[in-house]
mmCIF file of C-alpha atoms and ligand atoms in Angstrom:
data_model
loop_
_atom_site.group_PDB
_atom_site.id
_atom_site.type_symbol
_atom_site.label_atom_id
_atom_site.label_comp_id
_atom_site.label_asym_id
_atom_site.label_seq_id
_atom_site.Cartn_x
_atom_site.Cartn_y
_atom_site.Cartn_z
ATOM 1 C CA MET A 1 61.587 -6.580 79.955
ATOM 2 C CA GLN A 2 62.793 -9.865 78.537
ATOM 3 C CA SER A 3 65.944 -11.137 80.258
ATOM 4 C CA THR A 4 69.139 -11.847 78.308
ATOM 5 C CA ARG A 5 68.674 -15.488 79.113
ATOM 6 C CA ASN A 6 65.149 -15.553 77.655
ATOM 7 C CA LYS A 7 66.321 -13.734 74.537
ATOM 8 C CA LEU A 8 69.149 -16.245 74.162
ATOM 9 C CA ILE A 9 66.710 -19.168 74.367
ATOM 10 C CA GLU A 10 64.461 -17.463 71.859
ATOM 11 C CA LEU A 11 67.340 -16.927 69.408
ATOM 12 C CA LEU A 12 68.591 -20.480 69.728
ATOM 13 C CA ALA A 13 65.098 -21.886 69.495
ATOM 14 C CA LYS A 14 64.345 -19.929 66.314
ATOM 15 C CA ASN A 15 67.510 -21.306 64.715
ATOM 16 C CA GLN A 16 67.126 -24.855 65.935
ATOM 17 C CA HIS A 17 68.312 -26.438 62.693
ATOM 18 C CA GLU A 18 71.362 -24.278 62.122
ATOM 19 C CA TYR A 19 74.282 -23.015 64.179
ATOM 20 C CA ILE A 20 74.367 -19.462 65.402
ATOM 21 C CA SER A 21 77.802 -18.036 66.100
ATOM 22 C CA GLY A 22 78.977 -16.676 69.454
ATOM 23 C CA GLN A 23 79.717 -13.376 67.721
ATOM 24 C CA GLU A 24 76.196 -13.063 66.364
ATOM 25 C CA LEU A 25 74.668 -13.969 69.706
ATOM 26 C CA SER A 26 76.810 -11.416 71.484
ATOM 27 C CA GLU A 27 75.768 -8.722 68.975
ATOM 28 C CA GLN A 28 72.071 -9.536 69.120
ATOM 29 C CA LEU A 29 72.031 -9.736 72.897
ATOM 30 C CA GLN A 30 74.390 -6.804 73.350
ATOM 31 C CA VAL A 31 76.565 -8.662 75.848
ATOM 32 C CA SER A 32 80.167 -9.908 75.682
ATOM 33 C CA ARG A 33 81.032 -13.312 74.224
ATOM 34 C CA SER A 34 82.110 -14.544 77.630
ATOM 35 C CA ALA A 35 78.696 -13.538 79.014
ATOM 36 C CA VAL A 36 77.067 -15.570 76.218
ATOM 37 C CA TRP A 37 79.210 -18.548 77.194
ATOM 38 C CA LYS A 38 78.226 -18.218 80.875
ATOM 39 C CA HIS A 39 74.535 -18.168 79.935
ATOM 40 C CA MET A 40 75.071 -21.315 77.818
ATOM 41 C CA LYS A 41 76.566 -23.126 80.817
ATOM 42 C CA GLN A 42 73.593 -22.055 82.929
ATOM 43 C CA LEU A 43 71.147 -23.354 80.327
ATOM 44 C CA GLU A 44 72.934 -26.708 80.308
ATOM 45 C CA LYS A 45 72.572 -26.873 84.078
ATOM 46 C CA ASP A 46 68.821 -26.318 83.590
ATOM 47 C CA GLY A 47 68.596 -29.351 81.345
ATOM 48 C CA TYR A 48 69.048 -27.853 77.849
ATOM 49 C CA ARG A 49 71.414 -29.886 75.669
ATOM 50 C CA ILE A 50 73.421 -27.427 73.610
ATOM 51 C CA GLU A 51 75.921 -28.305 70.944
ATOM 52 C CA GLY A 52 78.856 -25.931 70.451
ATOM 53 C CA VAL A 53 81.020 -26.445 67.351
ATOM 54 C CA SER A 54 84.109 -24.306 66.740
ATOM 55 C CA ASN A 55 83.860 -22.052 63.670
ATOM 56 C CA LYS A 56 80.134 -22.755 63.456
ATOM 57 C CA GLY A 57 78.515 -21.766 66.716
ATOM 58 C CA TYR A 58 75.774 -23.099 68.937
ATOM 59 C CA ARG A 59 72.455 -24.846 68.582
ATOM 60 C CA ILE A 60 69.947 -26.401 70.965
ATOM 61 C CA LEU A 61 69.713 -30.174 70.634
ATOM 62 C CA THR A 62 66.977 -30.838 73.172
ATOM 63 C CA PHE A 63 64.873 -28.858 75.612
ATOM 64 C CA PRO A 64 64.581 -29.848 79.247
ATOM 65 C CA GLN A 65 61.621 -31.896 80.441
ATOM 66 C CA LYS A 66 61.759 -30.017 83.709
ATOM 67 C CA ILE A 67 59.336 -27.124 83.776
ATOM 68 C CA SER A 68 60.720 -23.632 84.264
ATOM 69 C CA GLU A 69 59.638 -20.087 83.393
ATOM 70 C CA ASN A 70 61.873 -20.265 80.313
ATOM 71 C CA THR A 71 60.796 -23.618 78.976
ATOM 72 C CA LEU A 72 57.166 -22.592 79.324
ATOM 73 C CA GLN A 73 57.661 -19.294 77.593
ATOM 74 C CA TRP A 74 59.569 -20.762 74.689
ATOM 75 C CA GLY A 75 57.223 -20.899 71.709
ATOM 76 C CA LEU A 76 54.306 -19.443 73.650
ATOM 77 C CA ASP A 77 53.117 -16.895 71.117
ATOM 78 C CA THR A 78 50.513 -15.160 73.253
ATOM 79 C CA LYS A 79 49.845 -11.467 73.709
ATOM 80 C CA TRP A 80 49.293 -11.193 77.456
ATOM 81 C CA ILE A 81 48.878 -14.575 79.090
ATOM 82 C CA GLY A 82 52.046 -16.142 80.499
ATOM 83 C CA LYS A 83 54.186 -13.103 79.729
ATOM 84 C CA SER A 84 54.937 -13.286 83.418
ATOM 85 C CA ILE A 85 55.339 -16.795 84.842
ATOM 86 C CA ILE A 86 56.087 -17.777 88.424
ATOM 87 C CA HIS A 87 57.281 -21.351 88.705
ATOM 88 C CA ARG A 88 57.795 -23.222 91.985
ATOM 89 C CA GLN A 89 59.134 -26.740 92.304
ATOM 90 C CA ILE A 90 57.092 -27.171 95.440
ATOM 91 C CA THR A 91 54.578 -24.899 97.106
ATOM 92 C CA SER A 92 51.561 -25.164 99.386
ATOM 93 C CA SER A 93 49.100 -24.044 96.704
ATOM 94 C CA THR A 94 49.552 -22.006 93.528
ATOM 95 C CA GLN A 95 46.359 -20.184 94.568
ATOM 96 C CA ASP A 96 48.162 -18.788 97.625
ATOM 97 C CA VAL A 97 51.166 -17.732 95.546
ATOM 98 C CA ALA A 98 48.805 -16.094 93.037
ATOM 99 C CA HIS A 99 46.961 -14.093 95.711
ATOM 100 C CA GLN A 100 50.261 -12.804 97.057
ATOM 101 C CA ALA A 101 51.472 -11.969 93.544
ATOM 102 C CA ALA A 102 48.206 -10.101 92.885
ATOM 103 C CA ILE A 103 48.642 -8.058 96.064
ATOM 104 C CA ASP A 104 52.229 -7.311 95.020
ATOM 105 C CA GLY A 105 50.952 -5.934 91.707
ATOM 106 C CA ALA A 106 51.598 -8.837 89.288
ATOM 107 C CA PRO A 107 50.078 -8.115 85.866
ATOM 108 C CA HIS A 108 46.917 -9.507 84.273
ATOM 109 C CA GLY A 109 47.748 -12.879 82.729
ATOM 110 C CA THR A 110 50.449 -13.888 85.217
ATOM 111 C CA VAL A 111 50.668 -17.687 85.391
ATOM 112 C CA ILE A 112 51.706 -19.426 88.587
ATOM 113 C CA ILE A 113 52.676 -23.054 88.228
ATOM 114 C CA ALA A 114 54.118 -25.696 90.527
ATOM 115 C CA ASP A 115 55.582 -29.166 90.014
ATOM 116 C CA GLU A 116 54.056 -30.208 93.329
ATOM 117 C CA GLN A 117 51.565 -28.757 95.822
ATOM 118 C CA THR A 118 51.578 -29.792 99.453
ATOM 119 C CA SER A 119 48.113 -28.330 100.242
ATOM 120 C CA GLY A 120 46.377 -28.243 96.882
ATOM 121 C CA LYS A 121 42.866 -26.843 97.272
ATOM 122 C CA GLY A 122 39.715 -28.088 95.593
ATOM 123 C CA ARG A 123 36.226 -26.618 95.676
ATOM 124 C CA MET A 124 34.132 -26.878 98.836
ATOM 125 C CA GLN A 125 37.260 -26.925 101.001
ATOM 126 C CA ARG A 126 38.253 -30.262 99.544
ATOM 127 C CA GLN A 127 41.859 -31.317 99.186
ATOM 128 C CA TRP A 128 43.347 -31.522 95.692
ATOM 129 C CA PHE A 129 46.016 -34.200 95.248
ATOM 130 C CA SER A 130 48.913 -32.668 93.365
ATOM 131 C CA ALA A 131 51.738 -35.190 93.119
ATOM 132 C CA ALA A 132 55.139 -34.045 91.837
ATOM 133 C CA ASN A 133 55.442 -33.763 88.037
ATOM 134 C CA LYS A 134 52.329 -35.835 87.389
ATOM 135 C CA GLY A 135 49.928 -33.101 86.497
ATOM 136 C CA ILE A 136 49.346 -29.451 85.755
ATOM 137 C CA TRP A 137 48.844 -27.397 88.886
ATOM 138 C CA MET A 138 48.506 -23.791 87.843
ATOM 139 C CA SER A 139 46.710 -20.561 88.606
ATOM 140 C CA ILE A 140 46.023 -17.708 86.226
ATOM 141 C CA LEU A 141 45.777 -14.193 87.592
ATOM 142 C CA LEU A 142 43.190 -12.051 85.813
ATOM 143 C CA ARG A 143 42.210 -8.445 86.285
ATOM 144 C CA PRO A 144 38.923 -8.369 84.341
ATOM 145 C CA GLN A 145 36.739 -5.303 84.060
ATOM 146 C CA ILE A 146 33.409 -7.038 84.241
ATOM 147 C CA PRO A 147 30.502 -6.726 86.691
ATOM 148 C CA LEU A 148 30.981 -8.754 89.855
ATOM 149 C CA GLN A 149 27.887 -10.881 89.263
ATOM 150 C CA THR A 150 29.201 -12.133 85.918
ATOM 151 C CA SER A 151 32.415 -13.538 87.413
ATOM 152 C CA PRO A 152 31.129 -17.194 87.403
ATOM 153 C CA GLN A 153 31.280 -16.903 83.610
ATOM 154 C CA LEU A 154 35.071 -16.986 83.855
ATOM 155 C CA THR A 155 34.967 -20.428 85.464
ATOM 156 C CA LEU A 156 32.637 -21.677 82.745
ATOM 157 C CA LEU A 157 34.926 -20.160 80.132
ATOM 158 C CA CYS A 158 37.897 -21.961 81.654
ATOM 159 C CA GLY A 159 36.040 -25.297 81.693
ATOM 160 C CA THR A 160 35.226 -24.806 78.025
ATOM 161 C CA VAL A 161 38.883 -24.054 77.261
ATOM 162 C CA LEU A 162 40.005 -27.270 78.967
ATOM 163 C CA ALA A 163 37.376 -29.435 77.300
ATOM 164 C CA ALA A 164 38.110 -27.924 73.865
ATOM 165 C CA THR A 165 41.862 -28.437 74.352
ATOM 166 C CA PHE A 166 41.478 -32.080 75.370
ATOM 167 C CA GLU A 167 39.121 -32.741 72.482
ATOM 168 C CA LYS A 168 41.444 -31.164 69.914
ATOM 169 C CA GLU A 169 44.802 -32.339 71.230
ATOM 170 C CA LEU A 170 43.898 -35.808 72.492
ATOM 171 C CA ASN A 171 41.072 -36.785 70.238
ATOM 172 C CA VAL A 172 38.810 -37.701 73.154
ATOM 173 C CA ARG A 173 35.217 -36.705 73.957
ATOM 174 C CA PRO A 174 35.307 -34.697 77.206
ATOM 175 C CA PHE A 175 32.273 -33.529 79.157
ATOM 176 C CA ILE A 176 31.928 -30.700 81.651
ATOM 177 C CA LYS A 177 29.974 -31.640 84.742
ATOM 178 C CA TRP A 178 28.380 -28.460 86.016
ATOM 179 C CA PRO A 179 29.830 -26.225 87.133
ATOM 180 C CA ASN A 180 33.377 -27.157 86.230
ATOM 181 C CA ASP A 181 34.574 -30.745 86.511
ATOM 182 C CA ILE A 182 36.060 -32.119 83.323
ATOM 183 C CA LEU A 183 35.171 -35.753 82.752
ATOM 184 C CA ILE A 184 36.472 -38.259 80.255
ATOM 185 C CA ASN A 185 34.651 -41.586 80.192
ATOM 186 C CA GLU A 186 32.706 -40.349 83.240
ATOM 187 C CA LYS A 187 35.886 -39.977 85.335
ATOM 188 C CA LYS A 188 37.151 -36.627 86.584
ATOM 189 C CA VAL A 189 40.443 -35.608 84.972
ATOM 190 C CA ALA A 190 40.466 -31.903 85.789
ATOM 191 C CA GLY A 191 38.889 -29.331 88.071
ATOM 192 C CA ILE A 192 38.762 -25.566 88.391
ATOM 193 C CA LEU A 193 38.773 -23.427 91.509
ATOM 194 C CA THR A 194 38.042 -19.735 91.001
ATOM 195 C CA GLU A 195 38.779 -17.291 93.790
ATOM 196 C CA MET A 196 38.235 -13.576 93.702
ATOM 197 C CA GLN A 197 39.054 -10.388 95.510
ATOM 198 C CA ALA A 198 36.436 -7.673 95.192
ATOM 199 C CA GLU A 199 35.665 -4.374 96.831
ATOM 200 C CA GLN A 200 32.002 -3.380 96.930
ATOM 201 C CA ASP A 201 30.885 -4.329 93.437
ATOM 202 C CA ARG A 202 34.255 -3.999 91.729
ATOM 203 C CA ILE A 203 36.474 -6.988 90.968
ATOM 204 C CA GLN A 204 40.075 -6.342 91.973
ATOM 205 C CA TYR A 205 41.385 -9.588 90.637
ATOM 206 C CA VAL A 206 40.403 -13.185 89.951
ATOM 207 C CA VAL A 207 42.567 -16.280 90.365
ATOM 208 C CA VAL A 208 41.503 -19.205 88.200
ATOM 209 C CA GLY A 209 43.097 -22.393 89.557
ATOM 210 C CA ILE A 210 43.383 -25.302 87.160
ATOM 211 C CA GLY A 211 44.239 -28.826 88.257
ATOM 212 C CA ILE A 212 44.730 -31.458 85.551
ATOM 213 C CA ASN A 213 45.666 -35.053 86.207
ATOM 214 C CA VAL A 214 48.009 -35.765 83.325
ATOM 215 C CA ASN A 215 50.444 -38.642 83.738
ATOM 216 C CA GLN A 216 49.186 -40.498 86.811
ATOM 217 C CA GLU A 217 48.441 -44.185 86.795
ATOM 218 C CA LYS A 218 45.686 -45.731 88.866
ATOM 219 C CA LYS A 219 48.087 -46.592 91.694
ATOM 220 C CA ASP A 220 49.069 -42.911 91.993
ATOM 221 C CA PHE A 221 45.626 -41.876 93.233
ATOM 222 C CA PRO A 222 44.710 -42.143 96.900
ATOM 223 C CA GLU A 223 42.124 -44.843 97.523
ATOM 224 C CA GLU A 224 39.321 -42.407 98.363
ATOM 225 C CA ILE A 225 39.334 -40.853 94.888
ATOM 226 C CA ALA A 226 40.667 -43.705 92.757
ATOM 227 C CA GLN A 227 37.114 -44.771 91.774
ATOM 228 C CA LYS A 228 36.057 -41.445 90.355
ATOM 229 C CA ALA A 229 39.303 -39.788 89.265
ATOM 230 C CA SER A 230 41.437 -40.495 86.259
ATOM 231 C CA SER A 231 44.267 -38.955 84.278
ATOM 232 C CA LEU A 232 44.723 -38.007 80.636
ATOM 233 C CA LYS A 233 47.310 -40.773 80.354
ATOM 234 C CA MET A 234 44.898 -43.377 81.724
ATOM 235 C CA GLU A 235 42.179 -42.276 79.305
ATOM 236 C CA THR A 236 44.372 -41.991 76.210
ATOM 237 C CA GLY A 237 47.028 -44.633 76.874
ATOM 238 C CA THR A 238 49.931 -42.218 76.262
ATOM 239 C CA SER A 239 52.213 -40.116 78.451
ATOM 240 C CA LEU A 240 51.863 -36.470 77.601
ATOM 241 C CA ASP A 241 54.278 -33.569 77.393
ATOM 242 C CA LEU A 242 53.244 -31.159 80.147
ATOM 243 C CA HIS A 243 54.789 -28.157 78.354
ATOM 244 C CA LYS A 244 52.762 -28.662 75.219
ATOM 245 C CA MET A 245 49.531 -29.159 77.111
ATOM 246 C CA ILE A 246 50.102 -26.034 79.243
ATOM 247 C CA GLN A 247 50.890 -23.917 76.201
ATOM 248 C CA GLU A 248 47.852 -25.161 74.282
ATOM 249 C CA ILE A 249 45.626 -24.320 77.247
ATOM 250 C CA LEU A 250 47.117 -20.850 77.679
ATOM 251 C CA LYS A 251 46.788 -20.045 73.980
ATOM 252 C CA ARG A 252 43.150 -21.122 73.883
ATOM 253 C CA PHE A 253 42.430 -19.361 77.164
ATOM 254 C CA GLU A 254 43.729 -16.055 75.822
ATOM 255 C CA LYS A 255 41.804 -16.385 72.583
ATOM 256 C CA MET A 256 38.502 -17.269 74.232
ATOM 257 C CA TYR A 257 38.920 -14.637 76.953
ATOM 258 C CA ASP A 258 39.567 -11.871 74.398
ATOM 259 C CA GLN A 259 36.588 -12.989 72.351
ATOM 260 C CA TYR A 260 34.421 -13.091 75.499
ATOM 261 C CA MET A 261 35.487 -9.557 76.418
ATOM 262 C CA GLN A 262 34.511 -8.348 72.954
ATOM 263 C CA ALA A 263 31.427 -10.361 72.184
ATOM 264 C CA GLY A 264 30.027 -11.367 75.588
ATOM 265 C CA PHE A 265 29.089 -14.700 77.112
ATOM 266 C CA ALA A 266 26.675 -16.114 74.493
ATOM 267 C CA PHE A 267 29.287 -17.997 72.455
ATOM 268 C CA VAL A 268 30.970 -19.416 75.599
ATOM 269 C CA LYS A 269 27.577 -20.606 76.825
ATOM 270 C CA ALA A 270 26.922 -22.341 73.503
ATOM 271 C CA LEU A 271 30.316 -24.049 73.551
ATOM 272 C CA TRP A 272 29.956 -25.010 77.217
ATOM 273 C CA GLU A 273 26.565 -26.563 76.511
ATOM 274 C CA GLY A 274 28.124 -28.548 73.674
ATOM 275 C CA PHE A 275 30.306 -30.222 76.308
ATOM 276 C CA GLY A 276 27.680 -30.244 79.087
ATOM 277 C CA PHE A 277 27.395 -33.553 80.903
ATOM 278 C CA LYS A 278 23.789 -34.867 81.001
ATOM 279 C CA ILE A 279 22.328 -31.893 79.136
ATOM 280 C CA GLY A 280 18.847 -32.774 77.985
ATOM 281 C CA LYS A 281 18.757 -35.721 80.394
ATOM 282 C CA ASP A 282 17.117 -36.213 83.769
ATOM 283 C CA ILE A 283 19.119 -35.517 86.901
ATOM 284 C CA ILE A 284 18.150 -35.877 90.543
ATOM 285 C CA VAL A 285 18.223 -32.629 92.469
ATOM 286 C CA ARG A 286 18.238 -32.649 96.255
ATOM 287 C CA THR A 287 17.633 -29.443 98.154
ATOM 288 C CA MET A 288 17.217 -28.975 101.931
ATOM 289 C CA ASN A 289 13.692 -30.339 102.007
ATOM 290 C CA ASN A 290 12.941 -32.141 98.779
ATOM 291 C CA GLU A 291 14.292 -34.455 96.150
ATOM 292 C CA ARG A 292 13.104 -34.559 92.566
ATOM 293 C CA LYS A 293 13.945 -35.793 89.124
ATOM 294 C CA THR A 294 14.186 -33.013 86.609
ATOM 295 C CA ALA A 295 15.395 -32.308 83.084
ATOM 296 C CA PHE A 296 18.769 -30.533 82.835
ATOM 297 C CA LEU A 297 18.280 -27.862 80.182
ATOM 298 C CA GLY A 298 21.594 -25.979 80.178
ATOM 299 C CA ILE A 299 23.227 -23.033 81.889
ATOM 300 C CA ALA A 300 22.052 -19.477 82.430
ATOM 301 C CA GLU A 301 23.948 -16.233 81.754
ATOM 302 C CA ASP A 302 24.916 -16.032 85.429
ATOM 303 C CA GLY A 303 26.327 -19.554 85.406
ATOM 304 C CA ALA A 304 23.337 -21.130 87.172
ATOM 305 C CA LEU A 305 22.073 -24.572 86.207
ATOM 306 C CA LEU A 306 18.789 -24.480 84.269
ATOM 307 C CA VAL A 307 16.245 -27.198 84.948
ATOM 308 C CA LYS A 308 12.591 -27.720 84.137
ATOM 309 C CA ASN A 309 10.280 -27.362 87.157
ATOM 310 C CA ASP A 310 7.031 -29.265 87.803
ATOM 311 C CA GLN A 311 5.044 -26.663 85.885
ATOM 312 C CA GLY A 312 7.285 -27.221 82.868
ATOM 313 C CA GLU A 313 8.954 -23.815 83.274
ATOM 314 C CA LYS A 314 12.671 -23.044 83.352
ATOM 315 C CA GLU A 315 14.136 -22.758 86.843
ATOM 316 C CA LYS A 316 17.617 -21.713 87.934
ATOM 317 C CA LEU A 317 19.568 -23.701 90.511
ATOM 318 C CA TYR A 318 22.595 -22.381 92.309
ATOM 319 C CA ALA A 319 23.075 -24.836 95.132
ATOM 320 C CA GLY A 320 21.666 -28.151 96.215
ATOM 321 C CA GLU A 321 22.961 -31.556 95.497
ATOM 322 C CA ILE A 322 22.788 -33.044 92.079
ATOM 323 C CA GLU A 323 22.964 -36.772 91.619
ATOM 324 C CA TRP A 324 24.836 -37.160 88.360
ATOM 325 C CA PHE A 325 25.408 -40.895 88.388
ATOM 326 C CA LYS A 326 23.157 -43.810 89.186
ATOM 327 C CA LYS A 327 23.231 -44.983 92.808
ATOM 328 C CA GLY A 328 26.351 -46.980 93.556
ATOM 329 C CA GLY A 329 28.622 -44.462 91.886
ATOM 330 C CA VAL A 330 27.220 -41.208 93.189
ATOM 331 C CA MET A 331 29.069 -37.933 92.743
ATOM 332 C CA HIS A 332 27.830 -34.617 93.983
ATOM 333 C CA ALA A 333 28.243 -31.264 92.346
ATOM 334 C CA TRP A 334 27.973 -29.360 95.618
HETATM 335 C C1 BTN B 1 38.065 -28.905 92.105
HETATM 336 O O1 BTN B 1 37.715 -29.633 91.185
HETATM 337 O O2 BTN B 1 37.633 -29.072 93.247
HETATM 338 C C2 BTN B 1 39.033 -27.780 91.810
HETATM 339 C C3 BTN B 1 40.455 -28.234 91.821
HETATM 340 C C4 BTN B 1 41.443 -27.122 91.534
HETATM 341 C C5 BTN B 1 42.881 -27.547 91.737
HETATM 342 C C6 BTN B 1 43.859 -26.505 91.285
HETATM 343 S S1 BTN B 1 45.513 -27.102 91.182
HETATM 344 C C7 BTN B 1 46.109 -25.504 90.929
HETATM 345 C C8 BTN B 1 45.328 -24.609 91.862
HETATM 346 N N1 BTN B 1 45.951 -24.618 93.177
HETATM 347 C C9 BTN B 1 45.173 -25.171 94.098
HETATM 348 O O3 BTN B 1 45.476 -25.318 95.291
HETATM 349 N N2 BTN B 1 44.026 -25.562 93.545
HETATM 350 C C10 BTN B 1 43.966 -25.257 92.132
#
């Protein structure tokens, strides 16, 4: 059920260029005029600038820069994603909040977002730096009805969504470094951490964690990652509106997810490969007991990396270390 407050924002937002009278608001919201006035005061406290003119009514002048459930939902014309949003100014990790929400019965498509994370988690037990208001730190709760072994496809789908959004909205050429690092100009700007709860071979829920460095400058990154990490601002030269970027991602995510559920993985795979870093080029693969140069062909249906083996046949790789960059600037996928 939409709250009165959300409905009020929606009404004001729809009529941004004209005044809407207190009487009309009270009728549409089915609350008293003094209740409307109290909600207005609360919105102002949350950073909305509202103009009230006697005999005319109210209109929103500007929306807050601060993220909240309301500001994120305003204008988000999706069917199921972000219909429920949990926003925290500060939390340990949105992944943890998402797991708890899932256990408590939160619906498919719930979005958990924080301004700051104190223990942001990356893949392989790495730390994910999540400075306050500098980036997008969010988790999406999904309850997909797909076979357990196809779950890596969701991570690849998410990587494709991010790359497509950056390409369209920022006019840059992003690449996805298998399995799911988003690179611009060979620097990592975003990463994805997918966690899942399953029972036997049935998925109970999946939490897709998305970390995007948006408005950091070089000095904002800790020394140990400053060489290989970057932000959208550093790569485009402009500060970006977090709200807009989040909404664009959620809209594309919903669209691609629905299409994937209907049509299967083939089109996601094709799009992913269009963004694939080093596809068709040689990469160096290190496993426990050997090291070899091999051609990176693409990805398989189960999300594995496809390379050409010594006999010229296709081979799937799930683990091992991949050397993506020339020595001196080495990054590992695993
Ligand atoms: C990686 O590239 O290693 C994955 C990084 C994922 C970071 C995001 S930020 C939101 C969500 N909460 C976390 O603690 N991690 C993910």
